[in-house]
XYZ file of C-alpha atoms in Angstrom:
707
model
C 0.171 0.115 0.139
C 1.412 3.595 -0.978
C 1.767 6.089 1.601
C -0.459 8.469 -0.116
C -2.987 5.888 0.343
C -1.955 5.407 4.041
C -2.340 9.432 3.945
C -6.024 9.087 2.599
C -7.011 6.607 5.017
C -5.856 8.447 8.008
C -6.833 12.162 6.618
C -10.423 11.729 8.544
C -9.018 10.650 12.054
C -7.777 12.950 14.226
C -4.384 12.686 15.773
C -4.671 12.021 19.408
C -2.428 14.497 21.942
C -1.242 12.804 24.934
C -2.965 15.983 26.743
C -6.389 14.199 25.506
C -5.403 10.217 26.071
C -4.499 11.694 29.712
C -8.089 13.376 29.988
C -9.638 9.987 29.412
C -7.495 8.063 31.177
C -8.187 9.755 34.432
C -12.271 9.955 33.637
C -11.975 5.985 33.272
C -10.047 5.825 37.265
C -13.314 7.647 38.387
C -11.155 9.903 40.677
C -8.244 7.689 41.454
C -5.001 9.291 41.423
C -3.236 9.151 37.513
C -0.070 8.804 39.424
C -0.666 6.563 41.993
C -2.376 4.219 39.271
C -0.703 4.815 36.171
C 2.763 5.000 37.536
C 5.019 2.048 38.203
C 8.468 1.879 39.962
C 10.693 -0.611 39.513
C 13.441 -2.117 42.497
C 15.979 0.408 40.032
C 14.108 3.796 41.482
C 12.997 3.901 37.868
C 8.805 5.330 37.485
C 7.517 3.692 34.225
C 5.152 5.453 32.576
C 1.825 4.184 30.927
C 2.163 5.221 27.589
C 5.426 6.503 25.571
C 5.653 9.090 22.430
C 8.474 9.672 19.471
C 8.944 12.546 20.961
C 10.027 11.390 24.523
C 13.545 9.320 21.941
C 13.961 12.277 19.138
C 16.696 13.354 21.109
C 18.638 10.210 22.466
C 22.167 9.059 21.677
C 20.160 4.937 21.526
C 17.869 6.370 19.037
C 20.349 7.761 16.565
C 23.162 5.322 16.811
C 22.570 2.315 14.549
C 23.975 -1.302 15.173
C 27.922 -1.149 15.408
C 28.022 2.273 15.903
C 28.038 5.395 18.327
C 27.850 4.148 21.626
C 27.146 0.239 20.750
C 23.591 0.265 22.623
C 21.795 -1.253 19.009
C 24.854 -4.170 19.317
C 28.352 -3.968 18.304
C 28.036 -4.902 14.734
C 26.438 -3.822 12.301
C 24.916 -6.855 11.186
C 23.976 -8.510 14.263
C 22.548 -11.632 14.482
C 22.172 -11.908 10.766
C 26.058 -11.900 10.527
C 26.513 -14.510 13.541
C 23.976 -16.089 15.676
C 24.696 -15.955 19.642
C 26.836 -18.795 20.519
C 24.247 -21.432 22.675
C 26.489 -22.008 25.146
C 24.927 -24.295 27.871
C 26.655 -26.013 30.906
C 27.099 -29.748 32.076
C 27.748 -29.082 35.895
C 29.682 -32.711 35.934
C 32.269 -33.159 38.270
C 33.300 -36.863 36.607
C 34.846 -36.337 33.352
C 33.074 -39.372 31.760
C 30.360 -38.347 32.770
C 30.755 -34.528 31.540
C 32.078 -35.802 27.982
C 28.991 -38.012 27.773
C 26.623 -35.039 28.483
C 28.470 -32.772 26.425
C 28.281 -34.344 23.225
C 24.530 -35.393 23.356
C 24.220 -31.574 23.603
C 26.568 -30.448 21.129
C 24.885 -33.205 18.862
C 21.221 -31.796 19.456
C 22.185 -27.537 18.666
C 24.841 -26.573 21.679
C 27.518 -24.184 19.504
C 29.850 -23.490 22.223
C 32.227 -25.298 25.283
C 31.060 -23.622 28.419
C 32.988 -25.840 31.270
C 32.283 -25.176 34.753
C 34.875 -26.275 36.967
C 34.650 -27.499 40.569
C 35.975 -25.391 43.620
C 39.343 -27.448 44.192
C 39.769 -26.429 40.830
C 39.238 -23.227 40.502
C 41.343 -23.043 43.295
C 44.538 -24.295 41.943
C 44.178 -27.308 43.987
C 44.275 -31.201 43.408
C 41.137 -33.450 44.706
C 43.317 -35.053 47.591
C 44.642 -31.551 48.495
C 41.178 -29.748 48.811
C 38.242 -30.668 50.957
C 35.291 -33.477 49.985
C 32.640 -30.863 49.128
C 35.012 -28.823 46.990
C 35.725 -32.246 44.572
C 33.367 -32.564 41.856
C 30.568 -30.436 43.287
C 28.700 -28.255 40.707
C 31.795 -28.290 37.813
C 34.342 -30.257 36.169
C 37.058 -32.129 38.218
C 40.453 -31.111 36.346
C 43.976 -32.357 38.030
C 45.715 -33.784 34.875
C 45.672 -33.723 31.484
C 44.083 -37.293 30.966
C 41.296 -35.657 33.211
C 41.151 -33.098 29.840
C 41.135 -35.645 27.489
C 38.527 -37.940 29.159
C 36.184 -34.275 29.125
C 36.594 -33.247 26.136
C 37.009 -36.463 23.994
C 35.683 -36.458 20.607
C 35.324 -32.240 20.904
C 36.446 -30.737 17.355
C 38.034 -27.169 19.408
C 38.317 -25.922 16.276
C 35.040 -25.611 14.803
C 33.682 -24.432 18.754
C 34.284 -22.100 20.858
C 35.849 -23.229 24.098
C 35.342 -21.157 27.311
C 35.952 -22.098 31.253
C 34.990 -20.964 34.289
C 38.123 -20.965 35.769
C 37.729 -19.123 38.955
C 41.579 -18.135 40.219
C 42.832 -21.407 37.896
C 43.609 -18.764 34.726
C 47.439 -20.667 34.197
C 46.855 -23.766 35.278
C 43.874 -24.340 33.221
C 45.321 -22.770 29.724
C 48.236 -25.020 30.322
C 45.722 -28.191 30.238
C 44.192 -26.479 26.824
C 46.907 -25.736 25.216
C 48.588 -29.137 26.136
C 45.032 -30.774 24.763
C 44.737 -28.768 21.521
C 48.467 -30.137 20.758
C 47.801 -33.050 21.606
C 44.858 -33.117 19.381
C 46.903 -31.694 16.624
C 45.431 -27.951 16.462
C 47.232 -24.553 17.175
C 46.506 -22.666 19.870
C 47.205 -19.568 18.044
C 43.766 -20.350 16.786
C 41.803 -20.963 19.833
C 38.605 -19.448 20.497
C 36.863 -18.997 23.543
C 38.225 -17.999 27.169
C 39.293 -18.389 30.981
C 37.184 -16.309 32.111
C 39.513 -15.491 35.019
C 37.813 -13.544 37.377
C 40.135 -13.157 41.121
C 37.471 -10.199 41.861
C 34.108 -12.496 41.412
C 35.286 -14.902 43.447
C 36.607 -12.833 46.093
C 33.147 -11.126 46.091
C 31.390 -14.249 46.375
C 33.779 -16.599 48.634
C 35.296 -14.148 50.276
C 38.328 -15.600 49.987
C 40.977 -16.405 48.099
C 44.025 -18.722 48.001
C 46.305 -16.167 47.591
C 46.325 -12.541 47.284
C 44.259 -10.082 45.125
C 47.745 -8.407 43.861
C 48.939 -11.574 42.703
C 46.288 -12.751 41.709
C 46.532 -10.141 39.177
C 49.920 -10.403 38.701
C 49.078 -14.292 37.088
C 46.183 -12.721 34.946
C 47.760 -10.227 33.207
C 50.972 -12.725 32.886
C 47.717 -14.689 30.522
C 46.299 -11.511 29.200
C 49.812 -9.998 27.617
C 50.668 -13.784 25.986
C 46.908 -14.472 24.557
C 47.077 -10.862 23.202
C 49.830 -11.239 21.341
C 49.412 -15.122 20.452
C 45.583 -16.255 20.670
C 43.512 -13.065 20.423
C 40.727 -15.489 19.975
C 41.126 -16.556 23.377
C 40.092 -14.117 26.290
C 42.242 -14.770 29.283
C 39.637 -12.187 32.148
C 36.268 -12.832 33.286
C 33.992 -10.133 34.706
C 30.713 -11.498 36.416
C 27.814 -9.641 37.786
C 25.775 -13.544 38.966
C 27.519 -12.531 42.793
C 26.125 -9.299 42.877
C 22.365 -10.431 41.102
C 22.789 -13.828 43.068
C 22.800 -11.452 46.143
C 19.549 -9.518 45.374
C 21.278 -6.513 43.368
C 19.377 -4.647 41.013
C 19.745 -4.041 36.819
C 21.452 -0.551 38.496
C 23.266 -2.174 40.813
C 24.321 -5.179 38.945
C 25.799 -2.569 36.301
C 27.501 -0.610 38.698
C 29.225 -3.146 40.147
C 30.790 -5.351 36.568
C 31.283 -1.346 35.744
C 33.748 -0.516 38.610
C 35.179 -4.255 38.515
C 36.195 -3.517 34.427
C 37.814 -0.305 35.865
C 39.875 -1.833 38.578
C 40.534 -4.663 36.124
C 41.766 -1.935 33.624
C 44.196 -0.227 35.890
C 45.546 -3.540 37.430
C 46.610 -4.233 33.782
C 47.888 -0.928 33.110
C 49.769 -1.124 36.135
C 51.490 -4.126 34.756
C 52.400 -2.815 31.706
C 49.098 -4.373 29.612
C 47.631 -1.500 27.353
C 44.464 -0.700 27.369
C 43.576 -2.240 23.902
C 45.012 -5.242 24.598
C 43.406 -5.435 28.789
C 39.645 -5.020 26.858
C 40.159 -7.192 24.400
C 41.134 -9.844 27.021
C 37.760 -9.573 28.998
C 34.230 -11.320 28.289
C 31.580 -9.937 30.539
C 28.917 -12.454 32.116
C 25.169 -10.607 32.996
C 22.558 -12.747 34.924
C 19.142 -12.253 33.761
C 16.326 -11.382 35.574
C 12.569 -11.601 35.106
C 11.379 -8.254 33.862
C 11.270 -8.162 30.461
C 12.171 -4.642 29.187
C 14.577 -4.407 32.585
C 16.497 -7.570 31.329
C 16.715 -5.802 27.214
C 17.843 -2.534 28.787
C 20.198 -3.624 30.708
C 22.475 -5.316 27.810
C 22.294 -2.030 25.821
C 23.179 0.186 28.901
C 26.069 -2.546 29.966
C 27.396 -1.889 26.305
C 26.853 1.984 26.184
C 28.653 2.397 29.214
C 31.731 0.015 28.686
C 32.446 1.766 25.541
C 32.456 5.011 27.327
C 35.077 3.587 30.301
C 37.032 2.683 27.679
C 37.414 5.460 25.405
C 37.951 7.632 28.281
C 40.670 6.086 29.996
C 42.229 5.866 25.812
C 41.135 2.616 24.271
C 40.407 2.842 20.753
C 37.259 1.928 19.212
C 37.438 -2.091 19.233
C 38.648 -2.095 22.361
C 35.239 -0.016 23.402
C 33.350 -3.369 22.352
C 32.002 -5.126 24.637
C 31.505 -9.068 24.961
C 28.646 -10.183 27.001
C 27.773 -13.756 28.301
C 24.081 -14.138 29.558
C 23.319 -16.629 32.228
C 19.816 -17.039 33.577
C 19.854 -15.887 37.099
C 19.062 -18.331 40.405
C 17.366 -14.929 42.526
C 13.556 -15.319 41.191
C 14.159 -19.153 40.888
C 12.228 -21.239 42.652
C 11.980 -25.549 44.449
C 8.065 -24.980 44.509
C 6.571 -25.605 41.395
C 9.837 -26.298 39.813
C 8.147 -26.732 36.319
C 7.263 -22.807 36.144
C 10.926 -22.188 36.403
C 11.106 -23.373 32.365
C 8.503 -20.080 31.905
C 11.208 -18.104 34.006
C 13.885 -18.474 31.722
C 11.874 -18.740 28.896
C 11.794 -14.809 28.807
C 14.466 -14.562 30.318
C 16.523 -15.507 27.474
C 14.286 -14.041 25.191
C 15.210 -10.624 27.022
C 19.258 -11.552 26.612
C 18.569 -12.351 22.497
C 16.573 -9.315 21.675
C 19.435 -7.293 24.375
C 22.118 -8.350 22.265
C 24.132 -10.729 24.180
C 26.983 -12.721 22.611
C 26.374 -16.492 24.222
C 23.928 -17.473 25.942
C 23.074 -20.062 28.425
C 20.135 -21.332 29.762
C 20.060 -22.695 33.521
C 18.121 -26.113 34.325
C 14.835 -25.878 35.333
C 15.759 -28.167 38.448
C 18.914 -26.443 39.141
C 17.918 -24.907 42.521
C 17.933 -28.809 43.883
C 19.742 -30.834 41.926
C 22.464 -31.676 38.959
C 19.866 -31.765 35.640
C 19.633 -34.943 33.791
C 18.620 -35.596 30.021
C 15.116 -34.388 29.911
C 15.981 -30.704 32.116
C 18.940 -30.301 30.152
C 17.193 -30.972 26.588
C 14.889 -28.498 27.568
C 17.059 -26.090 28.631
C 18.775 -26.622 25.575
C 15.667 -26.564 23.024
C 14.984 -23.203 24.409
C 17.575 -21.334 22.625
C 17.635 -23.397 19.551
C 13.325 -22.753 19.352
C 14.522 -19.128 19.568
C 17.075 -19.026 16.523
C 15.101 -21.622 14.446
C 11.773 -21.870 15.309
C 11.630 -17.826 16.305
C 13.983 -16.724 13.985
C 15.678 -13.768 15.755
C 18.564 -14.018 13.780
C 16.911 -12.848 10.977
C 16.540 -9.179 12.626
C 19.846 -7.216 12.906
C 18.125 -5.158 16.365
C 14.663 -6.521 17.376
C 14.212 -3.702 19.721
C 15.335 -1.506 17.669
C 12.667 1.599 16.987
C 10.875 0.986 20.722
C 10.201 3.998 21.972
C 9.969 2.468 25.472
C 13.098 0.496 25.181
C 14.773 3.507 24.079
C 13.223 5.445 26.916
C 14.298 2.774 29.825
C 17.932 1.928 28.166
C 18.907 6.381 28.568
C 16.938 5.962 32.202
C 18.762 3.127 33.295
C 21.781 4.181 31.572
C 21.876 7.734 33.899
C 21.199 5.501 37.006
C 23.429 3.050 36.513
C 26.089 5.506 35.871
C 25.806 7.472 38.941
C 25.347 4.226 41.407
C 29.685 3.211 38.819
C 30.272 6.555 40.297
C 29.106 6.411 43.562
C 30.994 3.240 44.126
C 34.240 4.997 42.259
C 34.030 7.533 44.527
C 33.943 4.914 47.627
C 37.220 3.857 46.426
C 36.274 1.267 44.266
C 34.360 -2.457 43.926
C 36.863 -3.957 46.151
C 37.375 -1.198 48.705
C 33.437 -0.734 49.060
C 32.723 -4.756 49.357
C 35.924 -4.462 52.088
C 34.082 -1.521 54.138
C 30.776 -3.312 54.339
C 29.273 -0.760 52.376
C 28.673 -2.243 48.993
C 27.047 -5.622 51.221
C 24.846 -3.145 53.317
C 23.587 -1.603 50.139
C 22.526 -5.128 48.188
C 20.962 -6.146 51.659
C 18.291 -3.106 51.163
C 17.456 -3.854 47.607
C 17.299 -7.467 48.909
C 14.613 -6.591 51.865
C 12.561 -4.558 49.461
C 11.942 -7.075 46.986
C 11.341 -9.832 49.869
C 9.104 -6.715 51.815
C 7.140 -6.621 48.429
C 7.080 -10.494 47.982
C 5.424 -10.593 51.012
C 3.423 -7.945 50.317
C 2.401 -9.927 47.260
C 3.345 -6.743 45.479
C 5.653 -9.290 43.373
C 4.559 -12.737 42.295
C 6.006 -15.158 42.521
C 3.840 -18.028 40.415
C 3.326 -21.708 42.590
C 5.553 -19.563 45.778
C 3.130 -16.906 46.812
C 0.416 -16.681 44.274
C -1.212 -19.999 42.955
C 0.849 -22.636 45.301
C -0.369 -26.113 44.675
C -0.207 -28.139 47.593
C -0.476 -31.320 45.786
C 2.990 -30.870 44.368
C 4.987 -33.609 44.074
C 8.641 -33.225 45.241
C 11.415 -34.032 42.260
C 13.534 -36.893 42.328
C 17.385 -36.204 42.729
C 18.756 -36.649 39.375
C 22.676 -36.805 39.191
C 25.054 -36.676 41.589
C 29.003 -36.727 42.268
C 29.538 -40.251 42.917
C 31.722 -40.910 46.035
C 33.654 -43.422 44.344
C 34.786 -40.614 41.312
C 35.978 -38.445 44.500
C 38.412 -41.681 45.788
C 39.409 -42.290 42.134
C 40.392 -38.768 41.587
C 42.357 -38.204 44.773
C 44.696 -41.521 44.146
C 44.911 -40.631 40.603
C 45.960 -36.841 41.166
C 48.324 -38.285 44.160
C 50.138 -41.026 42.453
C 50.891 -38.645 39.791
C 52.226 -35.862 41.771
C 54.620 -38.428 43.599
C 55.911 -39.618 40.279
C 56.656 -35.725 39.332
C 59.538 -34.003 41.286
C 57.709 -30.575 41.883
C 60.696 -29.235 43.682
C 63.029 -29.783 40.253
C 60.275 -28.582 38.252
C 59.815 -25.423 40.568
C 63.743 -24.587 40.545
C 63.793 -25.116 36.408
C 60.473 -22.403 36.025
C 61.869 -19.844 38.685
C 65.081 -19.706 36.000
C 62.601 -19.842 33.400
C 62.526 -15.769 31.069
C 59.116 -14.402 31.814
C 57.515 -14.848 28.222
C 58.491 -18.650 28.326
C 56.774 -19.427 31.496
C 53.320 -20.089 29.969
C 55.245 -22.291 27.528
C 57.209 -24.326 30.434
C 53.862 -24.933 32.095
C 52.637 -26.573 29.238
C 55.602 -28.962 28.567
C 55.114 -29.644 32.566
C 50.940 -30.689 31.992
C 52.753 -32.406 28.857
C 54.801 -34.897 31.093
C 52.347 -35.527 33.804
C 52.272 -32.465 35.821
C 49.255 -31.805 37.762
C 47.038 -28.722 38.164
C 48.147 -28.848 42.346
C 51.840 -28.841 41.415
C 52.088 -26.439 39.167
C 50.017 -23.991 40.770
C 52.353 -24.275 43.167
C 55.242 -23.159 40.852
C 53.263 -19.565 40.914
C 51.725 -19.616 44.456
C 55.050 -21.062 46.318
C 54.427 -18.175 49.089
C 50.719 -18.191 49.397
C 48.683 -15.989 51.596
C 45.593 -15.630 51.242
C 42.996 -13.435 51.153
C 39.447 -12.955 52.636
C 36.567 -10.696 53.339
C 34.360 -10.459 56.451
C 31.425 -10.888 54.461
C 30.851 -12.574 51.107
C 28.175 -11.838 48.921
C 25.209 -14.364 50.356
C 23.467 -16.724 47.185
C 20.190 -15.741 47.864
C 16.859 -16.328 46.691
C 13.937 -14.554 46.622
C 11.788 -18.322 47.388
C 14.080 -19.607 49.864
C 11.373 -17.708 53.152
C 8.658 -19.151 51.531
C 10.292 -22.794 50.847
C 11.214 -22.277 54.676
C 7.913 -22.225 55.760
C 6.119 -24.776 53.180
C 8.857 -27.361 54.016
C 8.030 -26.908 57.588
C 4.871 -27.820 56.818
C 5.296 -31.084 54.722
C 7.257 -32.086 57.914
C 4.606 -30.923 59.814
C 2.314 -33.449 57.540
C 4.918 -36.285 57.707
C 4.589 -36.338 61.551
C 0.950 -35.844 62.041
C -0.615 -37.048 58.683
C -2.162 -34.032 57.966
C -0.974 -30.420 57.330
C -1.294 -27.453 59.504
C -5.024 -27.046 58.951
C -7.630 -23.899 58.592
C -11.408 -24.313 58.874
C -13.232 -21.796 56.729
C -16.195 -20.451 58.801
C -18.334 -19.258 55.298
C -21.480 -17.121 55.772
C -24.105 -17.473 53.703
C -24.550 -19.095 50.213
C -22.052 -20.145 47.712
C -21.956 -16.329 45.910
C -22.068 -14.898 49.183
C -18.573 -16.424 50.093
C -16.880 -17.664 47.263
C -14.589 -14.687 46.395
C -13.110 -14.152 50.246
C -13.134 -17.848 50.607
C -10.942 -18.265 47.361
C -8.908 -15.770 48.711
C -8.434 -16.961 51.916
C -7.468 -20.722 50.857
C -4.568 -18.793 48.289
C -3.579 -16.546 50.762
C -2.451 -19.301 53.682
C -1.625 -22.174 51.041
C 1.906 -19.915 50.338
C 2.414 -21.315 53.886
C 1.493 -24.907 53.691
C -1.825 -24.227 55.126
C -4.896 -26.710 54.311
C -8.058 -24.690 54.472
C -11.205 -27.021 55.183
C -13.759 -25.262 52.738
C -17.204 -25.831 54.752
C -20.365 -25.491 53.504
C -22.356 -22.137 53.943
C -22.857 -21.807 57.699
C -26.455 -20.413 58.099
C -26.625 -20.571 61.545
C -24.283 -20.312 64.749
C -24.777 -23.509 66.262
C -24.172 -25.759 63.135
C -21.197 -23.462 62.669
C -19.971 -23.905 65.384
C -20.486 -27.909 65.675
C -18.905 -27.562 61.980
C -15.877 -26.387 63.722
C -15.387 -28.095 66.255
C -15.595 -31.875 63.845
C -13.179 -30.361 61.305
C -10.210 -30.595 64.172
C -8.804 -26.787 63.668
C -7.222 -24.482 65.760
C -7.858 -21.833 63.393
C -10.987 -20.632 61.336
C -11.595 -17.908 59.229
C -14.588 -16.223 58.697
C -15.401 -15.454 54.859
C -18.453 -13.409 53.346
C -19.899 -9.951 52.784
C -19.696 -7.484 54.355
C -23.216 -7.042 55.541
C -23.735 -10.448 56.587
C -20.010 -9.313 58.498
C -22.368 -6.605 61.012
C -25.255 -8.957 61.425
C -23.324 -11.909 61.900
C -19.574 -11.821 63.073
C -20.193 -10.948 66.770
C -22.160 -13.717 67.293
C -20.746 -16.496 65.495
C -17.072 -14.802 67.415
C -18.323 -15.501 70.628
C -19.861 -18.779 70.076
C -16.901 -20.091 68.658
C -14.265 -18.713 71.443
C -16.728 -19.855 73.995
C -16.757 -23.425 72.854
C -12.451 -23.285 71.885
C -11.002 -20.246 73.822
C -7.288 -21.221 73.159
C -8.687 -21.114 69.118
C -7.563 -18.153 67.300
C -10.427 -16.415 64.493
C -9.391 -14.375 62.103
C -12.180 -12.120 59.659
C -11.332 -12.287 56.059
C -11.479 -9.060 54.564
C -10.945 -5.092 55.898
C -13.431 -4.472 58.971
C -12.943 -0.984 58.877
C -15.181 0.564 61.881
C -16.592 -2.781 62.976
C -12.947 -4.034 64.423
C -13.603 -3.133 67.777
C -16.810 -4.565 67.915
C -15.541 -7.808 66.464
C -12.454 -7.906 68.260
C -14.691 -7.684 71.689
C -16.914 -10.389 70.410
C -13.570 -12.874 69.924
C -11.992 -11.259 66.406
C -8.215 -12.416 67.093
C -7.595 -11.105 63.311
C -7.760 -10.525 59.923
C -6.535 -10.606 56.401
C -7.115 -8.539 53.242
C -5.674 -7.682 50.074
C -2.938 -5.150 51.591
C -2.175 -7.915 54.766
C 1.792 -9.033 55.116
C 1.204 -13.037 53.480
C 4.393 -14.437 54.465
C 4.250 -12.625 58.006
C 1.097 -13.639 58.695
C 1.824 -17.425 57.903
C 4.817 -17.104 60.012
C 2.928 -15.793 62.881
C 0.209 -18.614 62.473
C 2.784 -21.714 61.653
C 4.873 -20.270 64.702
C 2.083 -20.439 67.028
C 0.880 -23.761 66.042
C 4.184 -24.991 66.587
C 5.081 -25.827 62.763
C 7.849 -23.851 62.884
């Protein structure tokens, strides 16, 4: 249809102004305040408008720049996903290299396009299995002590076609030596390697509160890797900066952005102090951002991350290529639940979509059951296929910038950028991320955000389906999945010790110390080829290791945990007594009069694990008292209409209290001016839409002795 025809069709329709729209909206509100009903404040402090217009974004840089240009808000590459689809970089969090390999090959054959190897805590700390605690070996990550372990883990993996990423924590040098030696054995050149080590001492310090050696020593190791890889393997990034510890501690989008930006500045300055140029250092870092549940806020977060990182690198003297941010996205844990866990599949769907539209370079979708067990084939398949569907069926790779032209997203991006930059400046003003963590100031900031989010959940101003809204008391718990077998741990310990005993680590250390600086990484690779273990070679450069600690590491937090504790206590009570904690619904009159409030009450208390006995409508007091006593419950909630409350509550309350003086009697709904009279008759409490759902459930579970 031509432009002329479009204009002809529209000529008889008057263009409505914003003022006219607002007047119409206010008329529909019937006196309710526009600002209270139509504006929404996010945890970041951004006020969302009910409608966005072209004039809101005409002067914004996000609207004027094209993909691959300007501040990179619309992407680092002009062709977007048309040129290169995002990498499907799923995790296989298994400790046993053989189990890891079997899962990895299955996933690669079914659509995964990048290796994303989590390492267990022992390996991340540079320890062999026999040098580490039992809980650090093979739990939630791959156990690597020798080249043979990596050969098993990566058997049949084609690293000349696939990028390979490690999550190395503090073990960048040891892991690179293993990987380079493995590549050499496969007949591949390390110079052509794609992927990265994601060595992230800042993230480890924040999350665990402890480093195996001083931060300065780890930054020396990282600088050694950055220099080497920038010159010898530019496609294999040495450094990683992660927002996961901050997101997992409750950070808002603003706070996560401020955290990674401040960490990025600390990293660039540390590299500069060690003789690494800004361009080299920036090219050798890969960021990881968590994905939260607010679709549009998360889209904006990825755009803002690119914008502000480009600004930082430019200010520090980096060139255009160095300003381009490489972002791996990982679905967050903060909003995932153990209750009604299949809902997590739906949450990760919207989160992955946000990361795609926001322009992530690679994405890992967490398995729906990861809050309670290691994944099996089914849960991994669902998580992986989610991304495959977004690529193959939704055709999101056919659009350069899916969010381009959205007035709402452009406006939100601009506001988030301003707030994130302000938070970043405050962090820098307090000495940067490390100083703020050591003083405890940043922990206090994140704790306040967590408390606010928990309050909103408890008041049901925020929802977690299956947890504080629409709980399913008939839910069956998931069966335990794959585990790291104790037999594997014992085998790994014995093998590492035998291999270490067979190598003269003291002699290797002497040769390493005498090697020229530029030859040390090559020396480590040769040592691995000759049989040196991760623990042995780590000792070469950490012989005088002194731990660095943080007095208050960031908590690993999930929003649902408080409710899950209530439900767990209620389940334990049911196992002990044969019934769930009981509440009797004293319903007044016919169904049409009590149903709305009875249903509200049943849902309200189901969130705490209570089972509500839904009685027929009570027509007389004697029947009501008889039904309550027959129920065996010690708590009753009167449900009905306001007129029925005025007429019937005083007499019914008095009769119930007379029959069972130690019972608790509540009212569904706000009693208003009748509260005093109802309490005099025997009413103990009331619940309504503004009640704190969590606190009420907790209080009555405690009263019953369930908690």
